Backbone as ProteinMPNN parsed JSONL, in Angstrom:
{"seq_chain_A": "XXXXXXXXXXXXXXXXXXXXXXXXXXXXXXXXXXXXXXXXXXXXXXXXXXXXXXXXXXXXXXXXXXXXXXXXXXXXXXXXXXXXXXXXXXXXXXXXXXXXXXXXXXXXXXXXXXXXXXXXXXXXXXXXXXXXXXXXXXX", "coords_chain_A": {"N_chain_A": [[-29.536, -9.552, 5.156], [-28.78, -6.894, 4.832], [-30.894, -5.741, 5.234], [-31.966, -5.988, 7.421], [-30.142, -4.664, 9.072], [-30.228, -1.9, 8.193], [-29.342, -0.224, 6.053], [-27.749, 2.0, 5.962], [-26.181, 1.828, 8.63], [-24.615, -0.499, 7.727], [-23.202, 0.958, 5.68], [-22.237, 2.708, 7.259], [-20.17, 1.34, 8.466], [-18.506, -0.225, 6.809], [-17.671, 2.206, 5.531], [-16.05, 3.032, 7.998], [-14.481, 1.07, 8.022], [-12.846, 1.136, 5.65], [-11.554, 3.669, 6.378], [-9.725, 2.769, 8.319], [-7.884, 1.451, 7.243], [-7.203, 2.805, 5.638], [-5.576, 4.562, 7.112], [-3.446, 3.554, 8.115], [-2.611, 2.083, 5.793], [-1.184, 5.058, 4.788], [0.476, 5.41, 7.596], [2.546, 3.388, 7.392], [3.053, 3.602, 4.509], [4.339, 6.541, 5.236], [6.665, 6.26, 7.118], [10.066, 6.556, 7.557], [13.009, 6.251, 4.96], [14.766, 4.22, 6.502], [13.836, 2.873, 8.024], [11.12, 0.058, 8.35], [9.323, -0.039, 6.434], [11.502, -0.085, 4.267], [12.913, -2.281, 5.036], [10.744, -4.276, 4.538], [10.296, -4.364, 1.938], [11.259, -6.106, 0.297], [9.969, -8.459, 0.635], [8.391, -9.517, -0.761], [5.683, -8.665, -0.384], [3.211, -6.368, -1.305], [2.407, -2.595, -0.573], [-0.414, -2.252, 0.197], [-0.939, -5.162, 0.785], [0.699, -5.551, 3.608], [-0.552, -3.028, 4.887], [-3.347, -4.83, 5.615], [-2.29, -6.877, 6.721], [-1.068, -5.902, 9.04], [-3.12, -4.138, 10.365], [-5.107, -6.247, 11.567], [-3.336, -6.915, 13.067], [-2.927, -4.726, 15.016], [-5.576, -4.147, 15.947], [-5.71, -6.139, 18.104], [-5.871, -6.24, 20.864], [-4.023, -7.688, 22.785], [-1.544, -8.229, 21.548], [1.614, -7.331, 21.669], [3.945, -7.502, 20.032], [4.681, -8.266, 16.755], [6.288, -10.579, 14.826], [7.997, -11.14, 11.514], [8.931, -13.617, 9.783], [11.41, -16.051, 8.564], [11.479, -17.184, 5.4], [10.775, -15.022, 3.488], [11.347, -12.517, 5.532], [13.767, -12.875, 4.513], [14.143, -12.504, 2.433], [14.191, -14.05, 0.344], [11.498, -15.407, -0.871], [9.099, -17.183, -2.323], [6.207, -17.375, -4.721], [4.257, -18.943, -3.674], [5.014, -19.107, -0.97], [4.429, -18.94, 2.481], [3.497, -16.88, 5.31], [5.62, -16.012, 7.737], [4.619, -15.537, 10.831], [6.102, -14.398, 14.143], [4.734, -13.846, 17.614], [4.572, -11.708, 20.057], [3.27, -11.897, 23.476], [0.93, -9.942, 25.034], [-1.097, -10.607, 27.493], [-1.987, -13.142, 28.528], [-4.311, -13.58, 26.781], [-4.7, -14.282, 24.193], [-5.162, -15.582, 21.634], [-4.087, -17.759, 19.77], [-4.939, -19.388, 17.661], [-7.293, -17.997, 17.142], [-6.388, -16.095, 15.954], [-4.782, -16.888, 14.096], [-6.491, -17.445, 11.708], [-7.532, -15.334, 11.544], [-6.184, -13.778, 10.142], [-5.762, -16.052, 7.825], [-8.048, -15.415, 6.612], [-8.127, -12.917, 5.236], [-8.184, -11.018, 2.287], [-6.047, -12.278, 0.682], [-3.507, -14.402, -1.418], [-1.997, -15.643, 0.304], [-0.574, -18.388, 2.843], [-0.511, -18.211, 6.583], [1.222, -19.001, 8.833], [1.372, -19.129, 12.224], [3.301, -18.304, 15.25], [3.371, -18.186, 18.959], [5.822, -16.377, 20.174], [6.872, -16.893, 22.934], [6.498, -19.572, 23.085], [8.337, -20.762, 21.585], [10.021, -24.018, 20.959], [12.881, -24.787, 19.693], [15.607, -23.921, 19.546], [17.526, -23.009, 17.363], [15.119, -21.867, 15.551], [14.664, -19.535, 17.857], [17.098, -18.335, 17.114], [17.034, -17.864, 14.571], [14.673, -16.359, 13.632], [15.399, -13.707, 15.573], [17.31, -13.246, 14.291], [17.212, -12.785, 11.317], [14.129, -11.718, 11.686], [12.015, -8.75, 10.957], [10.239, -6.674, 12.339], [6.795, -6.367, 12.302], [4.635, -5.516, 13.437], [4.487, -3.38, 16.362], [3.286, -2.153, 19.873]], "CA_chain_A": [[-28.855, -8.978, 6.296], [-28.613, -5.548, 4.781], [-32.497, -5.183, 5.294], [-32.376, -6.1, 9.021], [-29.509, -4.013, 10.001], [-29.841, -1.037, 7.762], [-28.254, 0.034, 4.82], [-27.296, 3.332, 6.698], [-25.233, 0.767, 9.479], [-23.246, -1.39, 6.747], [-22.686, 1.64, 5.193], [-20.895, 3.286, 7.951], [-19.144, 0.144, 8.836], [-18.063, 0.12, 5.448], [-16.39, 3.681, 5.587], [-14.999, 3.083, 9.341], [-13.133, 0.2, 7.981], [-12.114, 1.803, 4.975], [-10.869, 4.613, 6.961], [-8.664, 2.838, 9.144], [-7.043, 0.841, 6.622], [-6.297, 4.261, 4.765], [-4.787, 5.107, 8.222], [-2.713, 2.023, 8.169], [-1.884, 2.314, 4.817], [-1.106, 6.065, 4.983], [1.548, 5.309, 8.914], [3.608, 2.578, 6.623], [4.049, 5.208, 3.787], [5.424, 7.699, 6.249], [8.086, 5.88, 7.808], [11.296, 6.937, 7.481], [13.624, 5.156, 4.352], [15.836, 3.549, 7.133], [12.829, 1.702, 8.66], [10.257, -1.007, 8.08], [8.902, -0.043, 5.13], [12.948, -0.636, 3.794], [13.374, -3.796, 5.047], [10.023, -4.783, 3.773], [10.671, -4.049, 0.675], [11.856, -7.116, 0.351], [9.275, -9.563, 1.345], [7.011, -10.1, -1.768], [4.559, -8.342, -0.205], [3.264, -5.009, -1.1], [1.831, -2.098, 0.888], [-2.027, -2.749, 0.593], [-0.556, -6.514, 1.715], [1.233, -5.471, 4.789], [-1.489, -2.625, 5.256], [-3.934, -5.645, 5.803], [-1.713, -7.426, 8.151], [-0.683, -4.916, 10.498], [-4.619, -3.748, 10.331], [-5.429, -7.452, 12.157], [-2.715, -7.369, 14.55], [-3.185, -3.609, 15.722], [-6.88, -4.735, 16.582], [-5.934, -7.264, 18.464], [-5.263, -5.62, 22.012], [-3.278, -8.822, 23.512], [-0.402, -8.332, 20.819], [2.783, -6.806, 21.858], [4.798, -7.299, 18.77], [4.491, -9.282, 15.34], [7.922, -10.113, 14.249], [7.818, -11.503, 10.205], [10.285, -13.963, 9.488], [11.331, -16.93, 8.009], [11.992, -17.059, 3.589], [9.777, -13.977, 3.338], [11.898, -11.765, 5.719], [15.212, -13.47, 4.088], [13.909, -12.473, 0.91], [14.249, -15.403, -0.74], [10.269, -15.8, -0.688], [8.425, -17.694, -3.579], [5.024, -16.832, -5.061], [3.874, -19.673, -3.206], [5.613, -18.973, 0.363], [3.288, -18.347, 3.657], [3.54, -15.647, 5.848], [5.625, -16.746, 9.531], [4.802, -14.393, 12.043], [5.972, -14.789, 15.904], [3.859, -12.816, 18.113], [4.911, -11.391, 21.323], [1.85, -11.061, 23.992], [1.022, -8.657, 26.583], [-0.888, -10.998, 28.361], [-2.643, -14.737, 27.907], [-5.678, -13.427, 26.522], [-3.847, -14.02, 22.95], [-6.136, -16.973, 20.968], [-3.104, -17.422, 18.754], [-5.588, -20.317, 16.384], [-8.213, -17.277, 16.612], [-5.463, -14.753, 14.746], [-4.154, -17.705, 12.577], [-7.671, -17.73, 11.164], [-8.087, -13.957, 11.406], [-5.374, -13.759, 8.548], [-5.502, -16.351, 7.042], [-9.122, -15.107, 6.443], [-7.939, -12.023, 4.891], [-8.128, -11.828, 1.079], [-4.246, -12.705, 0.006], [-2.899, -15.449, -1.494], [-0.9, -16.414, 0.669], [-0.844, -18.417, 4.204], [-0.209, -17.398, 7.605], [2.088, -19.963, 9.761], [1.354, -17.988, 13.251], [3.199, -18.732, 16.298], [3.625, -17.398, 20.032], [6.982, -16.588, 20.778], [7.49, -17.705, 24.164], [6.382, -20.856, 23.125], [9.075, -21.586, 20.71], [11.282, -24.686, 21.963], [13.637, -25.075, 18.484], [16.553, -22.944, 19.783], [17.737, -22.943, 15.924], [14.507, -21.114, 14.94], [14.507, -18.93, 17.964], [18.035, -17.871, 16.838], [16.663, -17.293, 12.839], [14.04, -14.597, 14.25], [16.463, -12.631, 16.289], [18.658, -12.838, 12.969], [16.633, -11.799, 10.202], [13.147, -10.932, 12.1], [11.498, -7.779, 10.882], [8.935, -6.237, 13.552], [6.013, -5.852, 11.219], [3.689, -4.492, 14.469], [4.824, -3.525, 17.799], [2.838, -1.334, 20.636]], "C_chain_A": [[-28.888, -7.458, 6.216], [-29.732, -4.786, 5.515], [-32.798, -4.999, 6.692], [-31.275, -4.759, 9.417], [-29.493, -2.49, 9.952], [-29.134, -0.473, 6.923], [-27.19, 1.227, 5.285], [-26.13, 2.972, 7.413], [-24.249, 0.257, 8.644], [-22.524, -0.001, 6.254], [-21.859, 2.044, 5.72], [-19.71, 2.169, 8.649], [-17.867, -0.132, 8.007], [-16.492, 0.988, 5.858], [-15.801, 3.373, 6.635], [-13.557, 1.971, 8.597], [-12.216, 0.358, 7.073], [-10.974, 3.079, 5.408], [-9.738, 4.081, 7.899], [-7.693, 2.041, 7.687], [-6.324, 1.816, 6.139], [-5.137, 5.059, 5.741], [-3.603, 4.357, 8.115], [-1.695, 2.093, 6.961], [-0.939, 3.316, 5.099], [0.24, 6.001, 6.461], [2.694, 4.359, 8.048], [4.112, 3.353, 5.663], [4.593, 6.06, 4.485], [6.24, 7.818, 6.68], [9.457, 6.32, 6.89], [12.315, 5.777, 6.132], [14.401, 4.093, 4.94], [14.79, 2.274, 8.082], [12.431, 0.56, 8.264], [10.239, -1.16, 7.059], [10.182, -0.452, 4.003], [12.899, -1.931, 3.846], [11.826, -4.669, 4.286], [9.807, -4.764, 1.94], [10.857, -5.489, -0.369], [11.138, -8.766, -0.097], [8.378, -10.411, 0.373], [5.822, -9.904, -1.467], [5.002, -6.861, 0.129], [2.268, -4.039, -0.486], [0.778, -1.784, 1.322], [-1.609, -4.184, 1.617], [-0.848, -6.175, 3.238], [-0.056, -4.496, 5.33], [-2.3, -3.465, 6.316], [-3.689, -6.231, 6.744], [-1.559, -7.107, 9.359], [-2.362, -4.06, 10.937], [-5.493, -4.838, 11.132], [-4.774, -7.081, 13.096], [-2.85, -6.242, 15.143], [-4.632, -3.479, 16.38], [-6.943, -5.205, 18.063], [-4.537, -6.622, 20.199], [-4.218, -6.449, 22.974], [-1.787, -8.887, 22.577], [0.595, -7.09, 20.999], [3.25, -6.376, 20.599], [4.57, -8.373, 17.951], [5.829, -9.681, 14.551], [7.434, -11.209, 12.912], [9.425, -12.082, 10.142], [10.59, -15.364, 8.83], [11.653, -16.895, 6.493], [11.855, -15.13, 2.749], [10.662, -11.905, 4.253], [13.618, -12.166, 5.106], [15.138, -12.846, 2.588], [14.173, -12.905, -0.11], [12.602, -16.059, -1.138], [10.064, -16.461, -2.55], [7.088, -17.042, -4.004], [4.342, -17.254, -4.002], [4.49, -19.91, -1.197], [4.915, -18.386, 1.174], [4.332, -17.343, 3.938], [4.167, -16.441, 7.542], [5.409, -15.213, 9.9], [4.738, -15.119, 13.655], [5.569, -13.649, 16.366], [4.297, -13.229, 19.44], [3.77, -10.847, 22.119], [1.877, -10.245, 25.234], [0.491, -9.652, 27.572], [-1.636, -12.826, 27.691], [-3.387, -14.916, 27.309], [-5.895, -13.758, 24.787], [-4.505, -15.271, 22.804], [-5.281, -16.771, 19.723], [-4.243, -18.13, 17.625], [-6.454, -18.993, 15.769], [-7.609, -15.903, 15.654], [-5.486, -15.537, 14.103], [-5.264, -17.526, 11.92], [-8.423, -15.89, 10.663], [-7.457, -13.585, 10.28], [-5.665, -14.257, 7.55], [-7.304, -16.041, 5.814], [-9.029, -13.834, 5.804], [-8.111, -12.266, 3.255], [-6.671, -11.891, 0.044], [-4.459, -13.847, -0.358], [-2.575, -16.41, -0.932], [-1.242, -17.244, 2.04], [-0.171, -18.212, 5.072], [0.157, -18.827, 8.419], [3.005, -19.008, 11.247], [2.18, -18.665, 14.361], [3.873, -18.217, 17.751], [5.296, -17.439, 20.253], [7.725, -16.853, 21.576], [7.445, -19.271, 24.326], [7.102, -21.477, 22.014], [10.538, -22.28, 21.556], [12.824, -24.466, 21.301], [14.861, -23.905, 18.925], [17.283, -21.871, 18.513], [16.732, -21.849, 15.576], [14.259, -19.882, 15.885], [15.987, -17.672, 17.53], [17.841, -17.242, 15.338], [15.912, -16.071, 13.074], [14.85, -13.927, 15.033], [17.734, -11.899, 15.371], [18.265, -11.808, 11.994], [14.752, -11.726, 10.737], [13.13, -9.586, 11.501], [9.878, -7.764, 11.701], [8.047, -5.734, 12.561], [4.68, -4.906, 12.38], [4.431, -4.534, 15.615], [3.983, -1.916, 18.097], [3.446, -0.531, 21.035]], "O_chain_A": [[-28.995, -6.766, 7.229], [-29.683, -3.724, 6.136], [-33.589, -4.181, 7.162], [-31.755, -3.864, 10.112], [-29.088, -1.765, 10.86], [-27.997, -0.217, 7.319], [-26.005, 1.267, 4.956], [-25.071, 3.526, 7.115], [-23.069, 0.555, 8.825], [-21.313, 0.116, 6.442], [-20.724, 2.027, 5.244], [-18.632, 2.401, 9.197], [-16.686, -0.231, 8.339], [-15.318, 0.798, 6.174], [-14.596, 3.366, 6.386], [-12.329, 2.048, 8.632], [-11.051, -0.008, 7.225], [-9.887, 3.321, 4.884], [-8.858, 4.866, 8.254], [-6.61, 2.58, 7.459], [-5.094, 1.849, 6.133], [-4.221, 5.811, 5.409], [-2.614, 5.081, 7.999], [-0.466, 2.143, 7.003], [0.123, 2.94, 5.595], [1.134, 6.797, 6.175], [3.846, 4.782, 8.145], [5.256, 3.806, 5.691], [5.726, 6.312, 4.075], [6.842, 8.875, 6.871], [9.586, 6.32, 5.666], [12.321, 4.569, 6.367], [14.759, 3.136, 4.253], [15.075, 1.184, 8.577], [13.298, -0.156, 7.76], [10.831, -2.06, 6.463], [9.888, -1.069, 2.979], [12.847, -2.67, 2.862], [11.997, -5.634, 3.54], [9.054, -5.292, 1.123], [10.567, -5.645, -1.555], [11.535, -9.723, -0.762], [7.839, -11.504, 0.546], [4.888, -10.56, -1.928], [5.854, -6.282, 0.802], [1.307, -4.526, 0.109], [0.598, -1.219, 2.401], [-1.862, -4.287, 2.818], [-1.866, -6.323, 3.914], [-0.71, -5.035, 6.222], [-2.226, -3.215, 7.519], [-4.483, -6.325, 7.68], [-1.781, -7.695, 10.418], [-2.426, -3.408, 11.98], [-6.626, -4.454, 11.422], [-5.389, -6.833, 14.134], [-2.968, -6.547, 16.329], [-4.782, -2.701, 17.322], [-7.756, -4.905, 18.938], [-3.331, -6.604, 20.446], [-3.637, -5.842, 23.874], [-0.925, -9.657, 23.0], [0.348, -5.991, 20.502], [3.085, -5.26, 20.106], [4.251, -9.445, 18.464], [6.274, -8.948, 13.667], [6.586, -12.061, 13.179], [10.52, -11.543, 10.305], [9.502, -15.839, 8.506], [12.625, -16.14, 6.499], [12.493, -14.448, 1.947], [10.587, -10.75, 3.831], [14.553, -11.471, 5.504], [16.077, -12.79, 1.794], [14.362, -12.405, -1.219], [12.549, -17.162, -1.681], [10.703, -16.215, -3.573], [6.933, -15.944, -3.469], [3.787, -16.427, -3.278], [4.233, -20.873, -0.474], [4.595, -17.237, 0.868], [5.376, -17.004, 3.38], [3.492, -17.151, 8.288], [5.845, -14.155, 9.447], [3.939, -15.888, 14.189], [5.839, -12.567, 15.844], [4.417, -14.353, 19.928], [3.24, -9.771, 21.844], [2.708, -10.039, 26.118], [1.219, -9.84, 28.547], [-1.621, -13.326, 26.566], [-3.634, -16.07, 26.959], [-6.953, -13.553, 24.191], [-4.474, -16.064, 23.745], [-5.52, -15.949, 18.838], [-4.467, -17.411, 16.651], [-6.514, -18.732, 14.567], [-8.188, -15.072, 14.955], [-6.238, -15.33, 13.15], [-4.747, -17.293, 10.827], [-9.298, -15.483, 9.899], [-8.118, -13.057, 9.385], [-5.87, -13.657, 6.495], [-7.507, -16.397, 4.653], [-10.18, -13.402, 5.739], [-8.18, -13.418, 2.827], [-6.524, -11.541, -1.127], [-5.391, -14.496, 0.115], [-2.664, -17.603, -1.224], [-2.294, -16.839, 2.533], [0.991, -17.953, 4.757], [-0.729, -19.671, 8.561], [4.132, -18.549, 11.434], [1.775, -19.815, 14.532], [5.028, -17.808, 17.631], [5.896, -18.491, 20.475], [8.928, -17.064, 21.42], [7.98, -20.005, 25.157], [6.698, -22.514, 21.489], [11.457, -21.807, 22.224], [13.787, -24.103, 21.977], [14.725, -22.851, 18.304], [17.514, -20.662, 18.533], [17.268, -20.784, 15.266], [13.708, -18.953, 15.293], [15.885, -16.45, 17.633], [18.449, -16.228, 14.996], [16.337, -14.947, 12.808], [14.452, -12.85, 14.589], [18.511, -10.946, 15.445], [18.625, -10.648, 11.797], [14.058, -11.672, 9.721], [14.251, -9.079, 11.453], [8.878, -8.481, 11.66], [8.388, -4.734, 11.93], [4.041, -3.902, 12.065], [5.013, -5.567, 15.943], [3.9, -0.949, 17.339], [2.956, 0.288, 21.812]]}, "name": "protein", "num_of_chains": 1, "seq": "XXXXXXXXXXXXXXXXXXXXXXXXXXXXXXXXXXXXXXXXXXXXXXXXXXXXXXXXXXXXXXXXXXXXXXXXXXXXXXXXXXXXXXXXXXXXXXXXXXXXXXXXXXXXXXXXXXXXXXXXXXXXXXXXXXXXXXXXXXX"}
């Protein structure tokens, strides 16, 4: 593949993607102690992790907001504890299976138990995200 496309091409593909992540990285260090980066603190995931995460969903022009929640924002997480995220969309264009897969395709540990937030019936669980939710992306 290298041979067809160019070593010159991967290369800068390479650096672009290195460069945003460093961006990514680099906006989560910055925040304020009273923010995100606080409450994440928390989560059992650290800030290459989240980097990574919020580096998928900021891509992904159909995503409003990413709210993180479930053991993980409770911070009771295990080694062994996925990742919930409810995702708030801008408009329909949102292929929630094609994120679940965009994560869980990432190289963590852990897995990703994705799901749209208007489409949660469980009153109970939409009441747990509104409790202890942390907004890990919003536009």
């Amino acid at each position: 593949m290298r041979d067809l496309l160019g070593k010159g091409w991967i290369d800068m593909m390479l650096e672009r993607n290195l460069l945003s992540l460093s961006a990514t990285i680099q906006s989560i260090s910055s925040m304020d102690s009273g923010s995100i980066q606080e409450q994440l603190n928390h989560t059992g995931l650290d800030e290459r992790e989240t980097a990574l995460i919020v580096n998928i969903l900021r891509h992904n022009s159909a995503i409003r907001c990413a709210i993180l929640f479930g053991s993980r924002a409770k911070g009771i997480e295990k080694l062994s504890s996925d990742i919930d995220l409810a995702i708030e969309r801008i408009d329909d264009n949102l292929d929630i299976v094609r994120l679940a897969l965009e994560l869980n395709d990432l190289a963590l540990p852990y897995r990703f138990d994705v799901l749209r937030l208007e489409s949660i019936a469980l009153q109970a669980k939409k009441v747990h995200i509104e409790r202890v939710g942390i907004v890990l992306y919003q536009k």
